[in-house]
Amino acid sequence: MIKINEKIREKLVLALDVEDINEAKKLVEDLSPYIGTFKVGLQLFCGYGLEIVNFIKEKNADFFLDVKLHDIPNTVEKASFNVIKNGANFFNVHATGGIEMMKAARKGAMEACVKYGKKEPIILAVTVLTSISDEVLKEELSNTKTSADFVVQLAKNAKTAGLTGVVASAKELPLIKKELGDDFIVLTPGIRPAWSATNDQKRIATPTSALNDGADYIVLGRAVTAAENRIEAIEKIYQEIEEGI
Ligand code: C5P
C-alpha cells in the first residue's frame, strides 16, 4: 500500500453508487484507508436506509448523506434534524428550495447538533443539476439567466442562508470561488483521471485540475468503483494528484 497523504485523503469522496449493500460495505472496508468521506446517495439510502449509514459509522468512517432535500421549510427543518440525529454530519439540500428553506435546514441541523452534542455540520446546496441543460432551464423552467449566472445566484443564496457551500461542476468551480470566496466550500463531481472512461458525464475534470482550481472535495465514482482493480485505481489517482498539485 502506498503512503497516504492525509491532506489528499480528506478531500476525497467516494460515491457508493451500487445496487447491492454488500458491495457498498466491501467498498467501505477496502477503501477506507484512502477515502476521507463516503457518499451515500438516494439509490443506496432508499434501498437500505440506516443499515448502510450504521455500517459506515461502525467502521468509524465519515459519510456524506446525498439526500438533496427540497420541500417546505418546516419539513426540511425537521428532516435536517433527523439527518443529524441519525449520525450524518454532512448532507445537502436543493438551493432552488429558496433561502428560507435553506435557513430551515441549518436551523434543524443545528438544533440536533446542540441536543446530541455533535460538531457543526457541513451542509451543501445543490445549485443546478448537471443533467439540466441551458435549453431546459430556459424553455421548461422559464429561467432567463445563463446557467453560470443562475449557479452563482443560487450559491450566493446558500451563503446568505448560512450553508457551508455548494455542489458544483468543475466548469463552475473557479467562478464560484471567485464570487463567493475561498472559504465557501465546493464539492465537485464529474471527476475523471485522464486514463479512465468518461461515461455519461459531460463537464468533467481530472482530480488534479479540480483540486488546483480550489475544489474542497472531489467525488470519485466509476473511475474507482468500475475499475477492475479498485485499489490500483485509487493508488494511481493518489500518485497523479501528488505529482500534479
Ligand atoms: O461515477 P461518477 O464519477 O460519474 O459519479 C459521480 C457522482 O456524483 C454520482 O453519485 C452522481 O450522482 C454525483 N453527482 C454528479 N453531478 C452532480 C451532482 C452529483 O455527478 N451535479
PDB file of C-alpha atoms and ligand atoms in Angstrom:
ATOM      1  CA  MET A   1       0.000   0.000   0.000  1.00  0.00           C
ATOM      2  CA  ILE A   2       1.256   3.493  -0.831  1.00  0.00           C
ATOM      3  CA  LYS A   3       1.920   6.074   1.877  1.00  0.00           C
ATOM      4  CA  ILE A   4      -1.273   8.079   2.380  1.00  0.00           C
ATOM      5  CA  ASN A   5      -1.109  11.851   2.267  1.00  0.00           C
ATOM      6  CA  GLU A   6      -3.785  12.887   4.788  1.00  0.00           C
ATOM      7  CA  LYS A   7      -4.302  16.259   3.086  1.00  0.00           C
ATOM      8  CA  ILE A   8      -5.336  14.462  -0.099  1.00  0.00           C
ATOM      9  CA  ARG A   9      -7.368  11.779   1.709  1.00  0.00           C
ATOM     10  CA  GLU A  10      -9.609  14.319   3.432  1.00  0.00           C
ATOM     11  CA  LYS A  11     -10.596  15.809   0.064  1.00  0.00           C
ATOM     12  CA  LEU A  12     -11.621  12.507  -1.499  1.00  0.00           C
ATOM     13  CA  VAL A  13     -15.279  11.474  -1.524  1.00  0.00           C
ATOM     14  CA  LEU A  14     -16.250   8.088  -2.925  1.00  0.00           C
ATOM     15  CA  ALA A  15     -19.760   7.723  -4.380  1.00  0.00           C
ATOM     16  CA  LEU A  16     -21.232   4.415  -3.185  1.00  0.00           C
ATOM     17  CA  ASP A  17     -23.406   4.119  -6.289  1.00  0.00           C
ATOM     18  CA  VAL A  18     -24.009   0.375  -6.161  1.00  0.00           C
ATOM     19  CA  GLU A  19     -27.174  -1.683  -6.095  1.00  0.00           C
ATOM     20  CA  ASP A  20     -26.078  -4.250  -3.548  1.00  0.00           C
ATOM     21  CA  ILE A  21     -25.435  -3.299   0.072  1.00  0.00           C
ATOM     22  CA  ASN A  22     -22.747  -5.955   0.450  1.00  0.00           C
ATOM     23  CA  GLU A  23     -20.836  -4.386  -2.399  1.00  0.00           C
ATOM     24  CA  ALA A  24     -21.177  -0.983  -0.726  1.00  0.00           C
ATOM     25  CA  LYS A  25     -19.898  -2.452   2.542  1.00  0.00           C
ATOM     26  CA  LYS A  26     -16.938  -4.010   0.744  1.00  0.00           C
ATOM     27  CA  LEU A  27     -16.078  -0.666  -0.844  1.00  0.00           C
ATOM     28  CA  VAL A  28     -16.090   0.974   2.590  1.00  0.00           C
ATOM     29  CA  GLU A  29     -13.928  -1.774   4.076  1.00  0.00           C
ATOM     30  CA  ASP A  30     -11.418  -1.887   1.231  1.00  0.00           C
ATOM     31  CA  LEU A  31     -11.120   1.826   0.526  1.00  0.00           C
ATOM     32  CA  SER A  32     -11.353   3.446   3.986  1.00  0.00           C
ATOM     33  CA  PRO A  33      -7.568   3.896   4.185  1.00  0.00           C
ATOM     34  CA  TYR A  34      -7.715   6.027   1.029  1.00  0.00           C
ATOM     35  CA  ILE A  35     -11.076   7.816   1.264  1.00  0.00           C
ATOM     36  CA  GLY A  36     -11.991  10.629   3.672  1.00  0.00           C
ATOM     37  CA  THR A  37     -15.753  10.577   3.078  1.00  0.00           C
ATOM     38  CA  PHE A  38     -18.160   8.024   1.593  1.00  0.00           C
ATOM     39  CA  LYS A  39     -21.155   9.409  -0.300  1.00  0.00           C
ATOM     40  CA  VAL A  40     -24.437   7.629   0.382  1.00  0.00           C
ATOM     41  CA  GLY A  41     -26.826   8.600  -2.392  1.00  0.00           C
ATOM     42  CA  LEU A  42     -30.533   8.107  -2.883  1.00  0.00           C
ATOM     43  CA  GLN A  43     -30.154   4.715  -4.579  1.00  0.00           C
ATOM     44  CA  LEU A  44     -28.497   3.144  -1.559  1.00  0.00           C
ATOM     45  CA  PHE A  45     -30.387   5.145   1.053  1.00  0.00           C
ATOM     46  CA  CYS A  46     -33.819   4.373  -0.416  1.00  0.00           C
ATOM     47  CA  GLY A  47     -32.793   0.728  -0.739  1.00  0.00           C
ATOM     48  CA  TYR A  48     -31.259   0.142   2.671  1.00  0.00           C
ATOM     49  CA  GLY A  49     -31.873   3.240   4.813  1.00  0.00           C
ATOM     50  CA  LEU A  50     -29.911   3.365   8.008  1.00  0.00           C
ATOM     51  CA  GLU A  51     -28.297  -0.058   7.539  1.00  0.00           C
ATOM     52  CA  ILE A  52     -25.562   1.397   5.352  1.00  0.00           C
ATOM     53  CA  VAL A  53     -25.259   4.526   7.486  1.00  0.00           C
ATOM     54  CA  ASN A  54     -24.838   2.439  10.644  1.00  0.00           C
ATOM     55  CA  PHE A  55     -22.281   0.211   8.935  1.00  0.00           C
ATOM     56  CA  ILE A  56     -20.154   3.199   7.934  1.00  0.00           C
ATOM     57  CA  LYS A  57     -20.439   4.620  11.449  1.00  0.00           C
ATOM     58  CA  GLU A  58     -19.317   1.277  12.943  1.00  0.00           C
ATOM     59  CA  LYS A  59     -16.242   1.447  10.735  1.00  0.00           C
ATOM     60  CA  ASN A  60     -15.521   4.950  12.056  1.00  0.00           C
ATOM     61  CA  ALA A  61     -15.591   6.338   8.530  1.00  0.00           C
ATOM     62  CA  ASP A  62     -17.130   9.687   7.595  1.00  0.00           C
ATOM     63  CA  PHE A  63     -20.016   9.914   5.172  1.00  0.00           C
ATOM     64  CA  PHE A  64     -21.970  12.452   3.184  1.00  0.00           C
ATOM     65  CA  LEU A  65     -25.708  11.826   3.007  1.00  0.00           C
ATOM     66  CA  ASP A  66     -26.562  12.961  -0.514  1.00  0.00           C
ATOM     67  CA  VAL A  67     -30.314  13.313   0.141  1.00  0.00           C
ATOM     68  CA  LYS A  68     -30.858  16.607  -1.737  1.00  0.00           C
ATOM     69  CA  LEU A  69     -33.712  17.801   0.493  1.00  0.00           C
ATOM     70  CA  HIS A  70     -36.262  20.039  -1.235  1.00  0.00           C
ATOM     71  CA  ASP A  71     -39.597  20.735   0.487  1.00  0.00           C
ATOM     72  CA  ILE A  72     -41.368  23.399   2.518  1.00  0.00           C
ATOM     73  CA  PRO A  73     -39.121  24.949   5.193  1.00  0.00           C
ATOM     74  CA  ASN A  74     -40.872  23.223   8.116  1.00  0.00           C
ATOM     75  CA  THR A  75     -40.445  19.764   6.569  1.00  0.00           C
ATOM     76  CA  VAL A  76     -36.815  20.413   5.634  1.00  0.00           C
ATOM     77  CA  GLU A  77     -36.102  21.692   9.145  1.00  0.00           C
ATOM     78  CA  LYS A  78     -37.471  18.500  10.719  1.00  0.00           C
ATOM     79  CA  ALA A  79     -35.787  16.248   8.163  1.00  0.00           C
ATOM     80  CA  SER A  80     -32.446  18.003   8.733  1.00  0.00           C
ATOM     81  CA  PHE A  81     -32.833  17.474  12.476  1.00  0.00           C
ATOM     82  CA  ASN A  82     -33.295  13.741  11.854  1.00  0.00           C
ATOM     83  CA  VAL A  83     -30.371  13.557   9.429  1.00  0.00           C
ATOM     84  CA  ILE A  84     -28.062  14.806  12.194  1.00  0.00           C
ATOM     85  CA  LYS A  85     -29.803  12.706  14.852  1.00  0.00           C
ATOM     86  CA  ASN A  86     -29.083   9.610  12.755  1.00  0.00           C
ATOM     87  CA  GLY A  87     -25.390  10.329  12.633  1.00  0.00           C
ATOM     88  CA  ALA A  88     -24.732  12.211   9.401  1.00  0.00           C
ATOM     89  CA  ASN A  89     -22.615  15.299   9.782  1.00  0.00           C
ATOM     90  CA  PHE A  90     -22.564  16.144   6.114  1.00  0.00           C
ATOM     91  CA  PHE A  91     -25.666  16.409   3.891  1.00  0.00           C
ATOM     92  CA  ASN A  92     -27.238  18.527   1.196  1.00  0.00           C
ATOM     93  CA  VAL A  93     -30.373  20.374   0.079  1.00  0.00           C
ATOM     94  CA  HIS A  94     -31.509  21.924  -3.208  1.00  0.00           C
ATOM     95  CA  ALA A  95     -30.722  25.637  -3.410  1.00  0.00           C
ATOM     96  CA  THR A  96     -33.835  26.104  -5.573  1.00  0.00           C
ATOM     97  CA  GLY A  97     -35.901  25.485  -2.408  1.00  0.00           C
ATOM     98  CA  GLY A  98     -35.078  29.109  -1.549  1.00  0.00           C
ATOM     99  CA  ILE A  99     -33.234  30.960   1.206  1.00  0.00           C
ATOM    100  CA  GLU A 100     -35.933  30.371   3.831  1.00  0.00           C
ATOM    101  CA  MET A 101     -35.814  26.620   3.190  1.00  0.00           C
ATOM    102  CA  MET A 102     -32.006  26.551   3.368  1.00  0.00           C
ATOM    103  CA  LYS A 103     -32.098  28.534   6.630  1.00  0.00           C
ATOM    104  CA  ALA A 104     -34.595  25.991   7.960  1.00  0.00           C
ATOM    105  CA  ALA A 105     -32.195  23.160   7.058  1.00  0.00           C
ATOM    106  CA  ARG A 106     -29.452  24.824   9.045  1.00  0.00           C
ATOM    107  CA  LYS A 107     -31.789  25.563  11.951  1.00  0.00           C
ATOM    108  CA  GLY A 108     -32.978  21.943  12.216  1.00  0.00           C
ATOM    109  CA  ALA A 109     -29.456  20.595  11.846  1.00  0.00           C
ATOM    110  CA  MET A 110     -28.022  22.956  14.468  1.00  0.00           C
ATOM    111  CA  GLU A 111     -30.791  22.110  16.926  1.00  0.00           C
ATOM    112  CA  ALA A 112     -29.901  18.434  16.607  1.00  0.00           C
ATOM    113  CA  CYS A 113     -26.179  19.215  16.959  1.00  0.00           C
ATOM    114  CA  VAL A 114     -26.835  21.025  20.231  1.00  0.00           C
ATOM    115  CA  LYS A 115     -29.208  18.322  21.506  1.00  0.00           C
ATOM    116  CA  TYR A 116     -26.910  15.400  20.682  1.00  0.00           C
ATOM    117  CA  GLY A 117     -23.585  17.153  21.290  1.00  0.00           C
ATOM    118  CA  LYS A 118     -22.302  16.966  17.718  1.00  0.00           C
ATOM    119  CA  LYS A 119     -19.898  19.256  15.902  1.00  0.00           C
ATOM    120  CA  GLU A 120     -21.205  21.812  13.417  1.00  0.00           C
ATOM    121  CA  PRO A 121     -22.340  20.025  10.219  1.00  0.00           C
ATOM    122  CA  ILE A 122     -21.325  20.592   6.626  1.00  0.00           C
ATOM    123  CA  ILE A 123     -24.474  21.469   4.691  1.00  0.00           C
ATOM    124  CA  LEU A 124     -24.123  21.941   0.950  1.00  0.00           C
ATOM    125  CA  ALA A 125     -26.597  23.270  -1.585  1.00  0.00           C
ATOM    126  CA  VAL A 126     -27.062  21.706  -5.000  1.00  0.00           C
ATOM    127  CA  THR A 127     -27.297  24.616  -7.427  1.00  0.00           C
ATOM    128  CA  VAL A 128     -28.290  23.462 -10.934  1.00  0.00           C
ATOM    129  CA  LEU A 129     -28.145  19.720 -11.587  1.00  0.00           C
ATOM    130  CA  THR A 130     -25.634  18.896 -14.296  1.00  0.00           C
ATOM    131  CA  SER A 131     -28.415  16.990 -16.046  1.00  0.00           C
ATOM    132  CA  ILE A 132     -30.303  20.279 -16.635  1.00  0.00           C
ATOM    133  CA  SER A 133     -29.205  21.876 -19.900  1.00  0.00           C
ATOM    134  CA  ASP A 134     -29.364  25.585 -20.686  1.00  0.00           C
ATOM    135  CA  GLU A 135     -32.273  24.799 -23.012  1.00  0.00           C
ATOM    136  CA  VAL A 136     -34.301  23.037 -20.296  1.00  0.00           C
ATOM    137  CA  LEU A 137     -33.519  25.893 -17.910  1.00  0.00           C
ATOM    138  CA  LYS A 138     -34.898  28.393 -20.410  1.00  0.00           C
ATOM    139  CA  GLU A 139     -37.730  26.518 -22.129  1.00  0.00           C
ATOM    140  CA  GLU A 140     -39.093  24.227 -19.405  1.00  0.00           C
ATOM    141  CA  LEU A 141     -38.189  26.162 -16.301  1.00  0.00           C
ATOM    142  CA  SER A 142     -38.634  29.695 -17.761  1.00  0.00           C
ATOM    143  CA  ASN A 143     -35.283  30.866 -16.425  1.00  0.00           C
ATOM    144  CA  THR A 144     -33.878  33.898 -18.206  1.00  0.00           C
ATOM    145  CA  LYS A 145     -30.370  33.828 -16.699  1.00  0.00           C
ATOM    146  CA  THR A 146     -27.464  31.891 -18.176  1.00  0.00           C
ATOM    147  CA  SER A 147     -26.748  28.739 -16.189  1.00  0.00           C
ATOM    148  CA  ALA A 148     -23.463  30.220 -14.884  1.00  0.00           C
ATOM    149  CA  ASP A 149     -25.264  33.330 -13.587  1.00  0.00           C
ATOM    150  CA  PHE A 150     -28.022  31.194 -12.101  1.00  0.00           C
ATOM    151  CA  VAL A 151     -25.498  28.931 -10.340  1.00  0.00           C
ATOM    152  CA  VAL A 152     -23.720  31.947  -8.834  1.00  0.00           C
ATOM    153  CA  GLN A 153     -27.049  33.465  -7.733  1.00  0.00           C
ATOM    154  CA  LEU A 154     -28.032  30.198  -6.020  1.00  0.00           C
ATOM    155  CA  ALA A 155     -24.593  29.888  -4.417  1.00  0.00           C
ATOM    156  CA  LYS A 156     -24.972  33.434  -3.031  1.00  0.00           C
ATOM    157  CA  ASN A 157     -28.388  32.452  -1.640  1.00  0.00           C
ATOM    158  CA  ALA A 158     -26.838  29.399   0.026  1.00  0.00           C
ATOM    159  CA  LYS A 159     -24.198  31.604   1.637  1.00  0.00           C
ATOM    160  CA  THR A 160     -26.871  34.071   2.804  1.00  0.00           C
ATOM    161  CA  ALA A 161     -28.740  31.160   4.380  1.00  0.00           C
ATOM    162  CA  GLY A 162     -25.608  30.211   6.316  1.00  0.00           C
ATOM    163  CA  LEU A 163     -24.836  26.984   4.475  1.00  0.00           C
ATOM    164  CA  THR A 164     -21.258  25.714   4.191  1.00  0.00           C
ATOM    165  CA  GLY A 165     -21.016  25.589   0.421  1.00  0.00           C
ATOM    166  CA  VAL A 166     -22.293  24.068  -2.791  1.00  0.00           C
ATOM    167  CA  VAL A 167     -22.056  21.084  -5.097  1.00  0.00           C
ATOM    168  CA  ALA A 168     -20.831  22.320  -8.466  1.00  0.00           C
ATOM    169  CA  SER A 169     -19.223  21.001 -11.613  1.00  0.00           C
ATOM    170  CA  ALA A 170     -15.580  21.732 -12.377  1.00  0.00           C
ATOM    171  CA  LYS A 171     -16.760  24.196 -15.017  1.00  0.00           C
ATOM    172  CA  GLU A 172     -18.407  26.455 -12.434  1.00  0.00           C
ATOM    173  CA  LEU A 173     -15.820  25.909  -9.707  1.00  0.00           C
ATOM    174  CA  PRO A 174     -13.440  28.847 -10.481  1.00  0.00           C
ATOM    175  CA  LEU A 175     -16.343  31.290 -10.850  1.00  0.00           C
ATOM    176  CA  ILE A 176     -17.904  30.241  -7.530  1.00  0.00           C
ATOM    177  CA  LYS A 177     -14.575  30.551  -5.718  1.00  0.00           C
ATOM    178  CA  LYS A 178     -14.043  33.982  -7.281  1.00  0.00           C
ATOM    179  CA  GLU A 179     -17.524  35.278  -6.407  1.00  0.00           C
ATOM    180  CA  LEU A 180     -18.089  33.581  -3.043  1.00  0.00           C
ATOM    181  CA  GLY A 181     -14.572  33.384  -1.599  1.00  0.00           C
ATOM    182  CA  ASP A 182     -12.188  30.578  -0.765  1.00  0.00           C
ATOM    183  CA  ASP A 183     -13.830  29.608   2.494  1.00  0.00           C
ATOM    184  CA  PHE A 184     -17.112  28.782   0.769  1.00  0.00           C
ATOM    185  CA  ILE A 185     -16.814  25.017   0.273  1.00  0.00           C
ATOM    186  CA  VAL A 186     -17.194  23.490  -3.198  1.00  0.00           C
ATOM    187  CA  LEU A 187     -17.675  19.759  -3.747  1.00  0.00           C
ATOM    188  CA  THR A 188     -17.069  18.731  -7.339  1.00  0.00           C
ATOM    189  CA  PRO A 189     -18.378  15.587  -9.051  1.00  0.00           C
ATOM    190  CA  GLY A 190     -17.669  14.551 -12.640  1.00  0.00           C
ATOM    191  CA  ILE A 191     -14.045  13.701 -11.827  1.00  0.00           C
ATOM    192  CA  ARG A 192     -12.141  11.612 -14.336  1.00  0.00           C
ATOM    193  CA  PRO A 193      -8.430  10.832 -14.387  1.00  0.00           C
ATOM    194  CA  ALA A 194      -7.059  11.058 -17.929  1.00  0.00           C
ATOM    195  CA  TRP A 195      -6.875   7.247 -18.140  1.00  0.00           C
ATOM    196  CA  SER A 196     -10.479   6.470 -17.143  1.00  0.00           C
ATOM    197  CA  ALA A 197     -13.731   6.316 -19.151  1.00  0.00           C
ATOM    198  CA  THR A 198     -15.882   9.465 -19.358  1.00  0.00           C
ATOM    199  CA  ASN A 199     -19.182   7.503 -19.181  1.00  0.00           C
ATOM    200  CA  ASP A 200     -22.217   9.813 -19.305  1.00  0.00           C
ATOM    201  CA  GLN A 201     -20.512  12.784 -17.622  1.00  0.00           C
ATOM    202  CA  LYS A 202     -20.149  15.913 -19.752  1.00  0.00           C
ATOM    203  CA  ARG A 203     -18.479  18.561 -17.632  1.00  0.00           C
ATOM    204  CA  ILE A 204     -15.523  16.602 -16.356  1.00  0.00           C
ATOM    205  CA  ALA A 205     -12.155  17.464 -14.832  1.00  0.00           C
ATOM    206  CA  THR A 206      -9.154  15.466 -13.700  1.00  0.00           C
ATOM    207  CA  PRO A 207      -8.628  15.157  -9.936  1.00  0.00           C
ATOM    208  CA  THR A 208      -5.562  17.391 -10.179  1.00  0.00           C
ATOM    209  CA  SER A 209      -7.186  20.186 -12.165  1.00  0.00           C
ATOM    210  CA  ALA A 210     -10.267  20.268  -9.888  1.00  0.00           C
ATOM    211  CA  LEU A 211      -8.050  20.460  -6.796  1.00  0.00           C
ATOM    212  CA  ASN A 212      -5.853  23.101  -8.395  1.00  0.00           C
ATOM    213  CA  ASP A 213      -8.995  25.132  -9.179  1.00  0.00           C
ATOM    214  CA  GLY A 214      -9.820  25.082  -5.471  1.00  0.00           C
ATOM    215  CA  ALA A 215     -12.207  22.135  -5.005  1.00  0.00           C
ATOM    216  CA  ASP A 216     -12.508  21.335  -1.309  1.00  0.00           C
ATOM    217  CA  TYR A 217     -13.864  17.869  -2.049  1.00  0.00           C
ATOM    218  CA  ILE A 218     -13.804  15.829  -5.236  1.00  0.00           C
ATOM    219  CA  VAL A 219     -16.254  12.998  -5.844  1.00  0.00           C
ATOM    220  CA  LEU A 220     -14.765   9.827  -7.243  1.00  0.00           C
ATOM    221  CA  GLY A 221     -17.294   7.418  -8.687  1.00  0.00           C
ATOM    222  CA  ARG A 222     -16.914   4.983 -11.531  1.00  0.00           C
ATOM    223  CA  ALA A 223     -13.279   5.969 -12.073  1.00  0.00           C
ATOM    224  CA  VAL A 224     -12.699   3.835  -8.969  1.00  0.00           C
ATOM    225  CA  THR A 225     -15.814   1.689  -8.485  1.00  0.00           C
ATOM    226  CA  ALA A 226     -15.878   0.406 -12.088  1.00  0.00           C
ATOM    227  CA  ALA A 227     -12.132  -0.258 -12.229  1.00  0.00           C
ATOM    228  CA  GLU A 228     -11.035  -3.867 -12.493  1.00  0.00           C
ATOM    229  CA  ASN A 229      -8.681  -3.323  -9.563  1.00  0.00           C
ATOM    230  CA  ARG A 230     -10.083  -0.583  -7.315  1.00  0.00           C
ATOM    231  CA  ILE A 231      -7.054  -0.341  -5.046  1.00  0.00           C
ATOM    232  CA  GLU A 232      -4.794   0.046  -8.063  1.00  0.00           C
ATOM    233  CA  ALA A 233      -7.115   2.773  -9.432  1.00  0.00           C
ATOM    234  CA  ILE A 234      -7.197   4.796  -6.213  1.00  0.00           C
ATOM    235  CA  GLU A 235      -3.439   4.478  -5.735  1.00  0.00           C
ATOM    236  CA  LYS A 236      -2.939   5.708  -9.289  1.00  0.00           C
ATOM    237  CA  ILE A 237      -5.178   8.702  -8.507  1.00  0.00           C
ATOM    238  CA  TYR A 238      -3.092   9.492  -5.404  1.00  0.00           C
ATOM    239  CA  GLN A 239       0.100   9.422  -7.407  1.00  0.00           C
ATOM    240  CA  GLU A 240      -1.438  11.603 -10.113  1.00  0.00           C
ATOM    241  CA  ILE A 241      -2.564  14.164  -7.505  1.00  0.00           C
ATOM    242  CA  GLU A 242       0.778  14.171  -5.671  1.00  0.00           C
ATOM    243  CA  GLU A 243       2.587  14.854  -8.934  1.00  0.00           C
ATOM    244  CA  GLY A 244       0.121  17.490 -10.133  1.00  0.00           C
ATOM    245  CA  ILE A 245      -0.622  19.745  -7.183  1.00  0.00           C
TER     246      ILE A 245
HETATM  247  O1  C5P B   1     -19.384   7.710 -11.457  1.00  0.00           O
HETATM  248  P1  C5P B   1     -19.302   9.208 -11.436  1.00  0.00           P
HETATM  249  O2  C5P B   1     -17.920   9.711 -11.123  1.00  0.00           O
HETATM  250  O3  C5P B   1     -19.900   9.828 -12.652  1.00  0.00           O
HETATM  251  O4  C5P B   1     -20.223   9.608 -10.177  1.00  0.00           O
HETATM  252  C1  C5P B   1     -20.455  10.940  -9.824  1.00  0.00           C
HETATM  253  C2  C5P B   1     -21.307  11.026  -8.591  1.00  0.00           C
HETATM  254  O5  C5P B   1     -21.582  12.398  -8.324  1.00  0.00           O
HETATM  255  C3  C5P B   1     -22.661  10.345  -8.704  1.00  0.00           C
HETATM  256  O6  C5P B   1     -23.024   9.876  -7.403  1.00  0.00           O
HETATM  257  C4  C5P B   1     -23.594  11.455  -9.133  1.00  0.00           C
HETATM  258  O7  C5P B   1     -24.916  11.246  -8.725  1.00  0.00           O
HETATM  259  C5  C5P B   1     -22.988  12.642  -8.380  1.00  0.00           C
HETATM  260  N1  C5P B   1     -23.306  13.946  -8.945  1.00  0.00           N
HETATM  261  C6  C5P B   1     -22.976  14.316 -10.233  1.00  0.00           C
HETATM  262  N2  C5P B   1     -23.305  15.566 -10.710  1.00  0.00           N
HETATM  263  C7  C5P B   1     -23.947  16.436  -9.899  1.00  0.00           C
HETATM  264  C8  C5P B   1     -24.273  16.081  -8.598  1.00  0.00           C
HETATM  265  C9  C5P B   1     -23.929  14.814  -8.141  1.00  0.00           C
HETATM  266  O8  C5P B   1     -22.379  13.530 -10.963  1.00  0.00           O
HETATM  267  N3  C5P B   1     -24.214  17.645 -10.328  1.00  0.00           N
END
